[in-house]
Short mmCIF file of C-alpha atoms in Angstrom, two decimals:
data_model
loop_
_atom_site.label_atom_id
_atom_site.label_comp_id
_atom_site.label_asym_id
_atom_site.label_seq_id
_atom_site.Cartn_x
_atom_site.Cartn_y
_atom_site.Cartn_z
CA UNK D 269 -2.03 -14.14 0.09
CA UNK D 270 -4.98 -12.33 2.15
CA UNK D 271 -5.56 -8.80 0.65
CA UNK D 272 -7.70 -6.50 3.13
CA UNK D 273 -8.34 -3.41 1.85
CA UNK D 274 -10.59 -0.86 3.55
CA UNK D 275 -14.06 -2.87 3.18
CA UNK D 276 -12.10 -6.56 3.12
CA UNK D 277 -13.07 -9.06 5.62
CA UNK D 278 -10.42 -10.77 7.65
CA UNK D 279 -9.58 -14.21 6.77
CA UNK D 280 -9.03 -16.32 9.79
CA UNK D 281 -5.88 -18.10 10.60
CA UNK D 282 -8.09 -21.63 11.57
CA UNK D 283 -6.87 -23.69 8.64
CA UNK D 284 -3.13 -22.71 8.05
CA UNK D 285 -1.81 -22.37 11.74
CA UNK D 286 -1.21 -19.58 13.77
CA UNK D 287 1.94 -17.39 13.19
CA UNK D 288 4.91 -16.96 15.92
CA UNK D 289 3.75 -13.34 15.37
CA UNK D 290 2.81 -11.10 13.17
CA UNK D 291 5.20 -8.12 11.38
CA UNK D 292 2.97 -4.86 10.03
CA UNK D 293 5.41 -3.30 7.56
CA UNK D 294 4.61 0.11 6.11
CA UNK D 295 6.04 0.47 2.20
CA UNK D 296 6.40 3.96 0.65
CA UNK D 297 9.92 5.02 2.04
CA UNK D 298 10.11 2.24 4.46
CA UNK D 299 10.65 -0.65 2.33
CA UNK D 300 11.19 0.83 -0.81
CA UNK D 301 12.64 4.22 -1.44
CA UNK D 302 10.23 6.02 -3.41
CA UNK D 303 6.47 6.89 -3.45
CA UNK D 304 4.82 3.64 -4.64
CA UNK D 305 1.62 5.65 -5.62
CA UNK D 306 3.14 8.64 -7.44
CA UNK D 307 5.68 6.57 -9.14
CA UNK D 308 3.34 4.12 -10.49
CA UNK D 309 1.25 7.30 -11.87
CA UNK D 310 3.86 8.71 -13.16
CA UNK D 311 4.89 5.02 -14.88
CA UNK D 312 1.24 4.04 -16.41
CA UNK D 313 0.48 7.93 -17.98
CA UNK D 314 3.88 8.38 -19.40
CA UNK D 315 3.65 4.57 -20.88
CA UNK D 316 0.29 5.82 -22.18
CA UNK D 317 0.75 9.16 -23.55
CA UNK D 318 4.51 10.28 -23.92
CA UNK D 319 5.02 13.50 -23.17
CA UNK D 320 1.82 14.42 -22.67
CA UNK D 321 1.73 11.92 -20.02
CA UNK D 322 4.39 13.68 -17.98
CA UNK D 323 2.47 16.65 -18.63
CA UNK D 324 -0.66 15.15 -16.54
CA UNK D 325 1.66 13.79 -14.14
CA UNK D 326 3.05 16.72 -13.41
CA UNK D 327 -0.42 18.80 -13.34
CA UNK D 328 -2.37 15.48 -10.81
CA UNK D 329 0.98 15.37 -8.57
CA UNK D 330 0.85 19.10 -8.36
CA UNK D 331 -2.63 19.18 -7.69
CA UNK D 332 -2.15 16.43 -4.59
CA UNK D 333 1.39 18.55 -3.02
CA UNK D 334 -0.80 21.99 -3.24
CA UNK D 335 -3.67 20.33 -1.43
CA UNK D 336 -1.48 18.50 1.18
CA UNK D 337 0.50 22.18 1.61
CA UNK D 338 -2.75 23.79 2.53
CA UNK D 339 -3.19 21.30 5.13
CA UNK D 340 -5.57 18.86 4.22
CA UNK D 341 -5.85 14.98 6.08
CA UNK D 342 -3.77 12.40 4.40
CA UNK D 343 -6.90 10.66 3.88
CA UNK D 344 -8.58 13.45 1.95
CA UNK D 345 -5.28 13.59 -0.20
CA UNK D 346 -5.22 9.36 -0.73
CA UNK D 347 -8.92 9.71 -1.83
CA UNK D 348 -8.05 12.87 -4.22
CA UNK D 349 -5.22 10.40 -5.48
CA UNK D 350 -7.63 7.73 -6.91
CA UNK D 351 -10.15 10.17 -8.90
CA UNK D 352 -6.99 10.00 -11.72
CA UNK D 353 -7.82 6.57 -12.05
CA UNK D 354 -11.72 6.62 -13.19
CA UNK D 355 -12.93 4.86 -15.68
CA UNK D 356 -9.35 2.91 -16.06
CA UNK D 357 -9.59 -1.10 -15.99
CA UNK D 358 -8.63 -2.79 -13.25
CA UNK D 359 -6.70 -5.81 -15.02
CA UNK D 360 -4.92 -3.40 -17.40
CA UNK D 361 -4.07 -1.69 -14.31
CA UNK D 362 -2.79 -4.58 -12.19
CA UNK D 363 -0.96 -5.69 -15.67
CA UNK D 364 0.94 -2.36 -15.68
CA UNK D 365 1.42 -2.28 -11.79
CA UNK D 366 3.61 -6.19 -12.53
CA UNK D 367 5.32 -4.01 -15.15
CA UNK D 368 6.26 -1.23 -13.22
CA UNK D 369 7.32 -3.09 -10.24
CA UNK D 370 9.51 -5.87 -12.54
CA UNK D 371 11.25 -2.18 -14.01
CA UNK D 372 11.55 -0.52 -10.62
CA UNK D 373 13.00 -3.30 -8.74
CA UNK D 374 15.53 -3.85 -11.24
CA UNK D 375 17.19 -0.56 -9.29
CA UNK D 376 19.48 -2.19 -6.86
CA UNK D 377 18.67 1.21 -4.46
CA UNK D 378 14.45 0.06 -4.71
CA UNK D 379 14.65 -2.06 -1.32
CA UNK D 380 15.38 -0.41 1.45
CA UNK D 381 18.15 -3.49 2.90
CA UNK D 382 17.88 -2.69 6.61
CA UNK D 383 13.75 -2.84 6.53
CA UNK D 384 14.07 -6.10 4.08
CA UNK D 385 16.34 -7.60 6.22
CA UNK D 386 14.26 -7.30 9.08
CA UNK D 387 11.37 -8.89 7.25
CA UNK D 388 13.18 -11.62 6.38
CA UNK D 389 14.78 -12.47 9.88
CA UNK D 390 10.84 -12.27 11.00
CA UNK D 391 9.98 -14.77 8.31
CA UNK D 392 12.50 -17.07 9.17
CA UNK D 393 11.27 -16.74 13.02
CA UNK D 394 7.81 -17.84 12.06
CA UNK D 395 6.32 -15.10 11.75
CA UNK D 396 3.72 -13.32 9.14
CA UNK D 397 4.07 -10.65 7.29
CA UNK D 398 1.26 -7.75 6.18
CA UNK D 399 2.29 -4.92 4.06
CA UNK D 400 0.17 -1.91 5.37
CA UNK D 401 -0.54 1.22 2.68
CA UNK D 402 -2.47 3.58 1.43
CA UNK D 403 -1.09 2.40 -2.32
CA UNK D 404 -2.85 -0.30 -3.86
CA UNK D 405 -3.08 -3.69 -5.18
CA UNK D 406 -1.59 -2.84 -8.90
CA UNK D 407 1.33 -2.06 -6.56
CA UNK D 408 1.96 -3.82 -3.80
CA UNK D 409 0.24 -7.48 -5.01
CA UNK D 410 3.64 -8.07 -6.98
CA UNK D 411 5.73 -6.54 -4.26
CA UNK D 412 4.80 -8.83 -1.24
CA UNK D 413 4.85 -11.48 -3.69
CA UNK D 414 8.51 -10.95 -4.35
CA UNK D 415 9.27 -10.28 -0.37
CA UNK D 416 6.72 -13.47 0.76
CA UNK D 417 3.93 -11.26 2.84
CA UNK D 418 0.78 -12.96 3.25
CA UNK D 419 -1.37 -10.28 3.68
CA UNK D 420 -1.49 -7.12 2.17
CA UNK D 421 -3.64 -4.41 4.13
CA UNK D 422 -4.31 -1.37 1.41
CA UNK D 423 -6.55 0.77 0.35
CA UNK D 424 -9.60 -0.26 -2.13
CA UNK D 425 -10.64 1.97 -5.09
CA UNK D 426 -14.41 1.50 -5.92
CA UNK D 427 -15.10 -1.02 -8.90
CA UNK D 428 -18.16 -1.39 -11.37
CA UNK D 429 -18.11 -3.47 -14.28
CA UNK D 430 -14.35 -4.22 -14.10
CA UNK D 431 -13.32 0.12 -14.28
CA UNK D 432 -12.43 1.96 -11.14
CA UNK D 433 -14.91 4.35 -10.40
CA UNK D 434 -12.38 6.98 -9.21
CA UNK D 435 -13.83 6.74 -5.15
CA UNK D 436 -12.44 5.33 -2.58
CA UNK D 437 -14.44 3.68 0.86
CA UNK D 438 -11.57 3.90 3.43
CA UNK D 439 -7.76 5.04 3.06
CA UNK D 440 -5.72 3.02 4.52
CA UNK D 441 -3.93 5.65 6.14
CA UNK D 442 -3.44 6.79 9.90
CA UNK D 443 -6.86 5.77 11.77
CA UNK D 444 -7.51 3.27 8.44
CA UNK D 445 -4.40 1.99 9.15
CA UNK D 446 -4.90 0.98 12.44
CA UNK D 447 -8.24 -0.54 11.52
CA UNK D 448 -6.82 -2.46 9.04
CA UNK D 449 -4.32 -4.08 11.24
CA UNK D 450 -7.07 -4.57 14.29
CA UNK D 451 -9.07 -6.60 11.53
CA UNK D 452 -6.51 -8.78 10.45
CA UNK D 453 -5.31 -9.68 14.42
CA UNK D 454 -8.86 -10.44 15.20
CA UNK D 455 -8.22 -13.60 12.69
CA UNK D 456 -5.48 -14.74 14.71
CA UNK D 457 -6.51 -15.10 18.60
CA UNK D 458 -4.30 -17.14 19.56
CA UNK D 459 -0.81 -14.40 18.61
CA UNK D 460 -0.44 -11.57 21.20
CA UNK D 461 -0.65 -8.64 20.02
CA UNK D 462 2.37 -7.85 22.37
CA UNK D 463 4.63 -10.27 20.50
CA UNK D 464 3.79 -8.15 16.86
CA UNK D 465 5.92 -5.75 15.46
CA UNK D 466 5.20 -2.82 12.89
CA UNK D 467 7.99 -0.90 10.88
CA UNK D 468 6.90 2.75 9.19
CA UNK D 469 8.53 5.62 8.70
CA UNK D 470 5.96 8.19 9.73
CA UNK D 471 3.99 9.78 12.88
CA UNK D 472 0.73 8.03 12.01
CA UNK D 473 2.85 4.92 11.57
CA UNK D 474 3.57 5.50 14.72
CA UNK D 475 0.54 5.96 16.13
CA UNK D 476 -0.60 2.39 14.40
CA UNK D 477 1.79 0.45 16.03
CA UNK D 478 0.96 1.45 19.31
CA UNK D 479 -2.89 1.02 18.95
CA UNK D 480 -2.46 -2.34 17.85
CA UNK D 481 0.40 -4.01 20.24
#
């Protein structure tokens, strides 16, 4: 699986074949039904601390709603998202992200069927598939394992010494979206962008799809 993440490089297509096409699938609320990122928050601080867990949920998730309601970019809201995470370790993270997703996919209402079915019709057609999100790995690595996506386009908390560092290079949201996907179909010149398809659930989804077909 290729992961490309805000400052990933695209790994060319030369020595596995190129696809019939390629399917850019957003996730929160388009393939699952929840918020990947506030769910997963919610998850790793209430398996943490209890209560008091839901307490900081409650006060960080607050926080991000308050900020988006006074109209500030996505992308300033996705970077605000990933200061909770400083100082935390990525492998205990990813560890917990398997844990949550093996929990939350138990819930026969986690896939969205329509959007899953589509994916795998593509799949069977030849085609590739790259999850596209402003969540991250912890979350979607395990995810587009379970739904066989090769790539998985996200954004990229800052790491030192194996801890997140709480900043973030590039959100993978609206414009980094469409980056994202432009780097990934440079690494396949021989698929038309014509013949790719994109699934989201949102105007900058929107806006990605046509940019990049």
């Amino acid at each position: 699986m290729t992961v490309l993440a805000g400052t990933g490089s695209t790994a060319l297509a030369e020595d596995r074949g190129q696809p019939a096409h390629l399917v850019f699938c957003d996730v929160d609320e388009t393939l699952i039904d929840r918020k990947s990122m506030f769910d997963f928050l919610r998850f790793r601080l209430v398996r943490r601390h209890g209560d008091a867990g839901e307490e900081r949920y409650e006060r960080i998730a607050g926080e991000l709603r308050e900020r988006a309601a006074r109209g500030a970019r996505r992308e300033d809201v996705n970077r605000a998202y990933y200061r909770a995470y400083a100082g935390e370790s990525v492998a205990e993270t990813a560890a917990l992200g398997r844990e949550w997703f093996s929990l939350a996919s138990a819930d026969p209402g986690f896939f969205i069927a329509s959007t899953a079915a589509e994916l795998a019709r593509h799949r069977a057609a030849g085609a590739e598939i790259a999850l596209v999100s402003g969540s991250f790995a912890p979350c979607l690595d395990p995810l587009a394992e379970h739904i066989g996506a090769r790539h998985v386009l996200c954004s990229a908390p800052v790491v030192r010494e194996g801890r997140y560092t709480g900043e973030l290079t590039e959100p993978v949201i609206g414009e980094g979206k469409r980056a994202a996907a432009l780097r990934l179909l440079a690494g396949y010149p021989g698929v038309d962008p014509r013949d790719c398809y994109a699934y989201g659930d949102h105007p900058s989804d929107e806006q990605h799809r046509h940019d990049s077909s």
